Each structure stands twice: as structure tokens, then as C-alpha cells.
Short mmCIF file of C-alpha atoms and ligand atoms in Angstrom, two decimals:
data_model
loop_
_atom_site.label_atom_id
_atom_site.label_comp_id
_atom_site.label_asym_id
_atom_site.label_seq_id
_atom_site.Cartn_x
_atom_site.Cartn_y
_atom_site.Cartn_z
CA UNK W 1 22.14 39.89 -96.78
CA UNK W 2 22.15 36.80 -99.13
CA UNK W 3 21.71 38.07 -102.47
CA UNK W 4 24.00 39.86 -104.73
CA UNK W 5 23.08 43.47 -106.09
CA UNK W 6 23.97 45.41 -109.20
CA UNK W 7 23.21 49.13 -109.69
CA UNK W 8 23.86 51.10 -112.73
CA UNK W 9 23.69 55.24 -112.69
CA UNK W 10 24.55 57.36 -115.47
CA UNK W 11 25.87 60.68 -114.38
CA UNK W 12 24.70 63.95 -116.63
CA UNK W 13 27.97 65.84 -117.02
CA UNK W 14 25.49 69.19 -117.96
CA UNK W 15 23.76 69.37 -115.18
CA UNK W 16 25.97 70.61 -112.07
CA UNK W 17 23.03 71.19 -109.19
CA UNK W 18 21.92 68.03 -109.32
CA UNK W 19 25.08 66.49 -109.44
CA UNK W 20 25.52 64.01 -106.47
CA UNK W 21 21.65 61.91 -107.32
CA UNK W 22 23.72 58.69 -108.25
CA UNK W 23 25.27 58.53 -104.69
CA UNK W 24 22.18 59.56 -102.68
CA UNK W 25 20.09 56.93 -104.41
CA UNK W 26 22.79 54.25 -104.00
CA UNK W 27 22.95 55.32 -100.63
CA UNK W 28 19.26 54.67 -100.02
CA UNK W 29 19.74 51.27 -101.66
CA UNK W 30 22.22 50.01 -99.18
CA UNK W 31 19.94 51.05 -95.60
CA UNK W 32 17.28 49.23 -97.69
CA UNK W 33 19.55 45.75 -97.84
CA UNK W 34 20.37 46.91 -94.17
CA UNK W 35 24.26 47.47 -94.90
CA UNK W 36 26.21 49.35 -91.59
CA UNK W 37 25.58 52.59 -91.66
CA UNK W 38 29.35 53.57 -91.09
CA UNK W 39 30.24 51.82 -94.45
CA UNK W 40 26.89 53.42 -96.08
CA UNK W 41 28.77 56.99 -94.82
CA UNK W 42 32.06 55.67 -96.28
CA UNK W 43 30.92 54.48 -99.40
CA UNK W 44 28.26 56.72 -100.45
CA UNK W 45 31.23 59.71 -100.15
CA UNK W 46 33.37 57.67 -101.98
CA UNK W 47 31.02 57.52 -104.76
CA UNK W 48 29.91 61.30 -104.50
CA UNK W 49 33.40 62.71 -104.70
CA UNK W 50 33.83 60.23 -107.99
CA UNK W 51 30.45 61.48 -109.25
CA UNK W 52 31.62 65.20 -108.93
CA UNK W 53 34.89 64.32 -110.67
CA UNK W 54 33.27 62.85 -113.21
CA UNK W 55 30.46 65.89 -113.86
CA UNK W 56 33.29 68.47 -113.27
CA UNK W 57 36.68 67.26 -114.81
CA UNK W 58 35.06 64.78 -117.01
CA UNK W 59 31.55 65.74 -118.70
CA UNK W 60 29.77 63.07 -116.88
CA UNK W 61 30.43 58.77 -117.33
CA UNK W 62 28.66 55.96 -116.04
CA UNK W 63 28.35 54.21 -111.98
CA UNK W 64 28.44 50.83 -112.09
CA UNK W 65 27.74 49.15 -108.10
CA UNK W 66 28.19 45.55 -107.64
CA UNK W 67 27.32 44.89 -103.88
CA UNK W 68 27.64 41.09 -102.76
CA UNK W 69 27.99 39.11 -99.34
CA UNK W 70 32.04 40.16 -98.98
CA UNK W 71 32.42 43.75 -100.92
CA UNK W 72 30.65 46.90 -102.49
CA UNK W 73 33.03 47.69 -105.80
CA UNK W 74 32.12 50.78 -107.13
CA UNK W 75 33.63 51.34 -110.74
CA UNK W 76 33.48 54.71 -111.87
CA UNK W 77 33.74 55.56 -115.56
CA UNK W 78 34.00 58.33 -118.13
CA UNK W 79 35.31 59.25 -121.60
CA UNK W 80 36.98 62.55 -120.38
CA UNK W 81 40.00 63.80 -120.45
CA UNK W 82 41.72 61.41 -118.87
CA UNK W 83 44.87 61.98 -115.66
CA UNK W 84 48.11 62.91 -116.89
CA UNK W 85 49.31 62.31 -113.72
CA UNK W 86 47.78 59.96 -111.06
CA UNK W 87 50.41 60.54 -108.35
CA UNK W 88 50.26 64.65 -108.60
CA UNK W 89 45.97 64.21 -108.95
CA UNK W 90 46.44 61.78 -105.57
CA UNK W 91 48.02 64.36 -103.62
CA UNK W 92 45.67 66.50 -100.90
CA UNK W 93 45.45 70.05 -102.30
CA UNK W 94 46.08 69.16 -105.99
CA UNK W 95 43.15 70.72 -107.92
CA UNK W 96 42.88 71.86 -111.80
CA UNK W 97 39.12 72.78 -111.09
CA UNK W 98 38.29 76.03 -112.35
CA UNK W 99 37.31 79.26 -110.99
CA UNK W 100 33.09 78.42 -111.14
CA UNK W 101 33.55 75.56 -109.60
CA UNK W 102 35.74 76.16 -106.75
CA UNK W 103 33.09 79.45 -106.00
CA UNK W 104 30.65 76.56 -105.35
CA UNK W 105 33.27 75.12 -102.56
CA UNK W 106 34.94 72.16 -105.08
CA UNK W 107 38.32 72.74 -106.15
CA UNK W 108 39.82 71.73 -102.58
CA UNK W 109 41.49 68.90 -104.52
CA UNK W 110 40.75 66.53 -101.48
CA UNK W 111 37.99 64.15 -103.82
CA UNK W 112 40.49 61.87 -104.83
CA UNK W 113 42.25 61.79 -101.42
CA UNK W 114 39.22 61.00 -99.76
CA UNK W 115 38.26 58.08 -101.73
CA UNK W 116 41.06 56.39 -100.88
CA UNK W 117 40.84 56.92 -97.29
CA UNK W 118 37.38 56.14 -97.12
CA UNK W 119 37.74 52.60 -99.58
CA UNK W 120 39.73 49.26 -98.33
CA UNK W 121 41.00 49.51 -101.82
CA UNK W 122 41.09 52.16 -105.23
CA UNK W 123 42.47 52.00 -108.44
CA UNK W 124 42.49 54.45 -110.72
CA UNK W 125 43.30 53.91 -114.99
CA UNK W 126 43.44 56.67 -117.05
CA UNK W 127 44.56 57.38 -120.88
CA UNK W 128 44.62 60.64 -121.73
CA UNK W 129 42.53 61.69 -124.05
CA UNK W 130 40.41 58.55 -123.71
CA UNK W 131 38.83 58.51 -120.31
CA UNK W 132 39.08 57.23 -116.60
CA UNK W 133 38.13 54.35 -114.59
CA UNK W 134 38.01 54.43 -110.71
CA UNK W 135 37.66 51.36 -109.18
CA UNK W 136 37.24 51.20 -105.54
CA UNK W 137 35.99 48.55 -102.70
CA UNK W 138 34.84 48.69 -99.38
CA UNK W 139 34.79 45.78 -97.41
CA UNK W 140 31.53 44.38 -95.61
CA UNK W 141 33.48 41.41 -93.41
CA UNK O 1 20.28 68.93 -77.20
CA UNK O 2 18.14 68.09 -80.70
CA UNK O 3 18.28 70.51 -83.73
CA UNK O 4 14.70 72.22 -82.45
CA UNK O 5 16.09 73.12 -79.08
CA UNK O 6 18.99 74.54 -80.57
CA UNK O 7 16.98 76.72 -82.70
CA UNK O 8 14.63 77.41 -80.26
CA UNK O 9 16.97 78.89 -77.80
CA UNK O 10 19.27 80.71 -79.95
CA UNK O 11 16.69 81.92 -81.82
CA UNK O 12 18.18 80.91 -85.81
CA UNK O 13 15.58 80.71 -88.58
CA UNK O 14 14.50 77.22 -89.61
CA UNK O 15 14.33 76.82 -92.95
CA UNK O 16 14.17 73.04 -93.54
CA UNK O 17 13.32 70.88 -90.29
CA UNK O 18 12.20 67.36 -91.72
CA UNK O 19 13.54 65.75 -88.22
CA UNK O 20 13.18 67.95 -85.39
CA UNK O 21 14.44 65.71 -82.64
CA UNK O 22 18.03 64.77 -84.35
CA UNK O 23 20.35 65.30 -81.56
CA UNK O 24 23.27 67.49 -81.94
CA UNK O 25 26.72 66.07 -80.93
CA UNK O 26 29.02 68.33 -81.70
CA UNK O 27 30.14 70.59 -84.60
CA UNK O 28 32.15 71.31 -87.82
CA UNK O 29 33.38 74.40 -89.48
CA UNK O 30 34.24 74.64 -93.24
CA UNK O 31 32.90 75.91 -96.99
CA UNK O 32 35.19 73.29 -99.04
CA UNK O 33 33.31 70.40 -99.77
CA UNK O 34 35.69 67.64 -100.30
CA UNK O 35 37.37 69.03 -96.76
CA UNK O 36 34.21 68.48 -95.22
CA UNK O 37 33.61 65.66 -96.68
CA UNK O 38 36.64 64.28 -95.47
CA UNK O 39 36.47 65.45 -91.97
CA UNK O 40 32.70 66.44 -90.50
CA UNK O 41 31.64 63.28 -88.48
CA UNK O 42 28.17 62.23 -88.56
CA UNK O 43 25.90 63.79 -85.69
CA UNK O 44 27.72 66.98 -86.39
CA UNK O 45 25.81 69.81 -86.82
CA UNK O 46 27.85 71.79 -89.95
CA UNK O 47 28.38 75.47 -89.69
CA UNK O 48 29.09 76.74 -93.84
CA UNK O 49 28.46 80.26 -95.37
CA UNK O 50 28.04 78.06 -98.53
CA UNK O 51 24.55 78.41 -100.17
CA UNK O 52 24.14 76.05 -103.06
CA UNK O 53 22.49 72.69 -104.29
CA UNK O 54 25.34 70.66 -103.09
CA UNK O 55 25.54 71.76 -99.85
CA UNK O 56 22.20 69.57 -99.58
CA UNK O 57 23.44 66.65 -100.94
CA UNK O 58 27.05 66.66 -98.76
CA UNK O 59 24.97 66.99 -95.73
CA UNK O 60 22.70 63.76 -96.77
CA UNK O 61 25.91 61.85 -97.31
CA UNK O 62 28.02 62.78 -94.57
CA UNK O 63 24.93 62.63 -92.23
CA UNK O 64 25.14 65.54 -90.20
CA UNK O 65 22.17 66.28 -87.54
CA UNK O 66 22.20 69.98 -89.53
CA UNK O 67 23.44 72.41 -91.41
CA UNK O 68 23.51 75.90 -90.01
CA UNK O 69 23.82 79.19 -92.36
CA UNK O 70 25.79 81.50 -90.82
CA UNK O 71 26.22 85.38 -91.66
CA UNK O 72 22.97 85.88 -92.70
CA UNK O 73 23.50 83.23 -95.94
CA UNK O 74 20.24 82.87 -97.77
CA UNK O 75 18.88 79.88 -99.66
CA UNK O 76 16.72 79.69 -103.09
CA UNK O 77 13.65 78.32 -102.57
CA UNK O 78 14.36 75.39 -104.82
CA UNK O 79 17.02 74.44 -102.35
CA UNK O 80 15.53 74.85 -99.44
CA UNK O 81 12.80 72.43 -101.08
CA UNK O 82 15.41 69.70 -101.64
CA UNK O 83 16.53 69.75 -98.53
CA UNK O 84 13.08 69.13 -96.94
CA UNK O 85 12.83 66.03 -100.02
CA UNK O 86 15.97 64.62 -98.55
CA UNK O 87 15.39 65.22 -95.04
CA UNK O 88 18.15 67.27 -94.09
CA UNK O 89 17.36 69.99 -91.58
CA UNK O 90 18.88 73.30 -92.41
CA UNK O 91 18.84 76.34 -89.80
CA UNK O 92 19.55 79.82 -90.58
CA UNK O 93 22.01 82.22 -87.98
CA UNK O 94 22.41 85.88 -88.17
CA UNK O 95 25.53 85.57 -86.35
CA UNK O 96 29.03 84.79 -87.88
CA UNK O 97 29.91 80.87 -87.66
CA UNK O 98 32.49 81.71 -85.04
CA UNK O 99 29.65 82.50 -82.88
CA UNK O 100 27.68 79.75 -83.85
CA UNK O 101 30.76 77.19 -83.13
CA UNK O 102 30.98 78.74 -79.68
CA UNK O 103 26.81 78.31 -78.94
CA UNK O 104 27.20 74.42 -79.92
CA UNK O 105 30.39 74.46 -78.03
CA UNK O 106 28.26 75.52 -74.97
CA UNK O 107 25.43 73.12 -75.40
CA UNK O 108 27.80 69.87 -76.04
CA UNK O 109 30.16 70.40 -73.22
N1 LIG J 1 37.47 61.68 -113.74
C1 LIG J 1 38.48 62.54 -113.93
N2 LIG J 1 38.85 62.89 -115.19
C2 LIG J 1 39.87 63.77 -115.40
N3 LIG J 1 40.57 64.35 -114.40
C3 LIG J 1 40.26 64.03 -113.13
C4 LIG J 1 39.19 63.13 -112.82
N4 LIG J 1 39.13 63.00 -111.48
C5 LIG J 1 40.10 63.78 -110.98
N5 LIG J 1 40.78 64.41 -111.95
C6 LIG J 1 41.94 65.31 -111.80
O1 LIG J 1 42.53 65.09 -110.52
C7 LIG J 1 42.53 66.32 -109.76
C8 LIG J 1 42.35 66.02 -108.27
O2 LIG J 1 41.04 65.47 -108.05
P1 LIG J 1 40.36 65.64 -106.60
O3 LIG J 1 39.02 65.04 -106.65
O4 LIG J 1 41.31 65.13 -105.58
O5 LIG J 1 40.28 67.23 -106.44
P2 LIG J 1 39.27 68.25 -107.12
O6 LIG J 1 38.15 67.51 -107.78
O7 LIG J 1 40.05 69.15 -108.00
O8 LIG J 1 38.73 69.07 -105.87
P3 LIG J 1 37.73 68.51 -104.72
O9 LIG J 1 37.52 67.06 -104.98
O10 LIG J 1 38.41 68.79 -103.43
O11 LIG J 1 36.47 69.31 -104.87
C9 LIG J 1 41.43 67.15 -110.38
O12 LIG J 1 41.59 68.54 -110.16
C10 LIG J 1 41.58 66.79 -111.86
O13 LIG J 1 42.66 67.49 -112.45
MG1 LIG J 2 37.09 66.07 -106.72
#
């Protein structure tokens, strides 16, 4: 794999059931550049449980994928509501997802928690009342 | 044992079965997403009572040989038509996922 890759999704905050497209086609773009498949796994989740955050805590945002020889960086951003608290959101079990959405089997408040364990590296900023950006890598040497 | 043999001998509905000869190797238990997400190892096949669209995507990321219905869980046809788009066999069990865990359990060992 020689040449760098950028991707660009925009995730529909409206649209719930569909919710998860960004990360399925960016995971069929990495087995096409022939990418490991246990950092496809990693990173594709990665991306799908910052997809769902975005569609359910933040009315949808934009996924930006830069993919060269060393790293896939997957920045993650939307003009939500923004963390008040990124230590408290970071914690396993820490969910403010309503009712609706936990009935569909979100709401575990393991997203966030699972990014990180799944990236080499995450960083989250957040304003409240402005928006959030998730930055995370995952290593390919 | 593959996903067809499974279904064959303990007689659970197929409802999506774009890859018939993915072999089973071993099993997960949950309805919370994320916690799957987090824990389910690829191979797997996933026992859920969970019955909507984004059950089809989680089990195209986390690449699971299956997902298996248990308690008699139905799916909408629009779902079951996604999964068949994205290749992701889904089986159907009359029995609760306890049993279900215990007939993979036998298979695997
Ligand atoms: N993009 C975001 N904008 C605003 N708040 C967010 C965003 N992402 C996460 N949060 C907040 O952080 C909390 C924890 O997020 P996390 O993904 O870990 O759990 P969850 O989404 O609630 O449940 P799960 O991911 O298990 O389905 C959320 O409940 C929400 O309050
Ligand atoms: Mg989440």
C-alpha cells in the first residue's frame, strides 16, 4: 500500500436505521487497499460507535478518513451539543441516551470506551454548545 | 461446524444465508450493542433477542460467522433484506439463547 487515501462521509443525524453506512463503506474501502483485517475490525468499530454518537447525541456531523503508509486517523465531527464532561462520558457505563434509543440496545455507554480500546490513540474536544471532534488513530506498522 | 450445518441439525430457520460455509468458532451472548461490540470476537456466532436495523450492521463490523434470533425474535422484511445486501447470515431459534449457547457449546468443544 503506497498511496495515501482520503475519505469523506457525512452522517444524517435523522435517519437512525441506517445509521452505521459511513463505517461499513469505509470498511469495504480498507479490504479493497488490502489493510489487516484485525485493524479493519478495530477501526471500522471505532468509527461505528463515533457514527452512532454522532446520529444519537449529536444530530449527525461529518467523517473525515485519512489512511496513509503509517496510520488510519479518523476525525469525527459534529455541531451538537457538545461533552460537559469528557472524563464522566469516558467512563464504561456512563450513558445520557434516552429511553428509544437504549430499547434499540444503545445506551450501554460503552461507545466511547471502546474507541479507545480499539485506537493506538483518541482525542476527544468538545465546547459545549458548539460541537465535538473525535480524533482517533490506529496504527498500520 | 459452518453456519448451514448448524442450522441444519438443530433445525433454526434461516432467514439470511449469503455464506453458507462460514465456520462457527464459538459464541457470544448479549442485546447491548456497544457491549458486543466491545467483546464478541470475530468467527463468533452472536446469540441476541435484538431485532432491528443495527443489529445488521454490528454483525458486518464485528464479523461474526452469524447472528442467531433466539426466543422466537422476528425480523421485518426490510431487514432481513439488508442483511442478505451485506452478507451477513442470520438464523432464526425457537429456543431461548441459553439453549442456543449450550448447542454451540456442544458443537465447538
Ligand atoms: N458526539 C457527541 N456529542 C455529545 N455528547 C456525546 C457525544 N458522544 C458521546 N457523548 C456523551 O458521552 C456519553 C457516553 O458515550 P458512549 O458512546 O460511551 O455511550 P452511549 O453512546 O451513551 O452508549 P453506547 O455507546 O454504549 O451505545 C453519551 O451518553 C453522551 O452523553
Ligand atoms: Mg455511544
Amino acid at each position: 500500500m503506497s498511496e495515501a487515501l482520503t475519505l469523506h462521509f457525512d452522517v444524517n443525524g435523522e435517519d437512525f436505521t441506517s445509521a452505521g453506512q459511513a463505517s461499513v463503506r469505509f470498511k469495504k474501502n480498507m479490504r479493497e487497499l488490502g489493510v489487516d483485517p484485525e485493524i479493519i475490525r478495530r477501526a471500522s468499530i471505532a468509527m461505528y460507535e463515533g457514527e452512532i454518537n454522532m446520529v444519537i447525541h449529536a444530530h449527525g456531523g461529518v467523517a473525515d478518513v485519512n489512511v496513509t503508509e503509517d496510520a488510519i486517523e479518523i476525525i469525527l465531527t459534529d455541531k451538537g451539543p457538545g461533552i460537559p464532561d469528557i472524563e464522566k462520558a469516558m467512563q464504561e457505563g456512563y450513558s445520557t441516551a434516552p429511553d428509544n434509543i437504549r430499547s434499540l440496545g444503545f445506551g450501554a455507554g460503552m461507545g466511547l470506551p471502546n474507541m479507545k480500546r480499539y485506537t493506538d490513540e483518541m482525542k476527544i474536544e468538545s465546547t459545549v454548545g458548539v460541537g465535538t471532534t473525535v480524533t482517533m488513530k490506529i496504527k498500520l506498522k | 461446524m459452518t453456519v448451514a450445518e448448524f442450522a441444519e441439525k438443530y433445525s433454526l430457520e434461516v432467514l439470511s444465508m449469503p455464506d453458507p460455509s462460514r465456520e462457527i468458532k464459538g459464541g457470544y451472548m448479549g442485546d447491548l450493542l456497544s457491549w458486543v461490540m466491545g467483546r464478541a470476537k470475530a468467527d463468533q456466532a452472536w446469540i441476541t433477542i435484538m431485532s432491528n436495523q443495527n443489529i445488521i450492521a454490528v454483525a458486518s463490523l464485528i464479523d461474526v460467522a452469524c447472528i442467531i434470533l433466539a426466543e422466537d425474535v422476528r425480523l421485518d422484511e426490510s431487514i432481513v433484506e439488508n442483511a442478505k445486501a451485506k452478507g451477513v447470515n442470520v438464523l432464526a431459534a425457537k429456543s431461548p439463547a441459553f439453549e442456543v449457547a449450550c448447542e454451540i457449546c456442544h458443537e465447538i468443544k
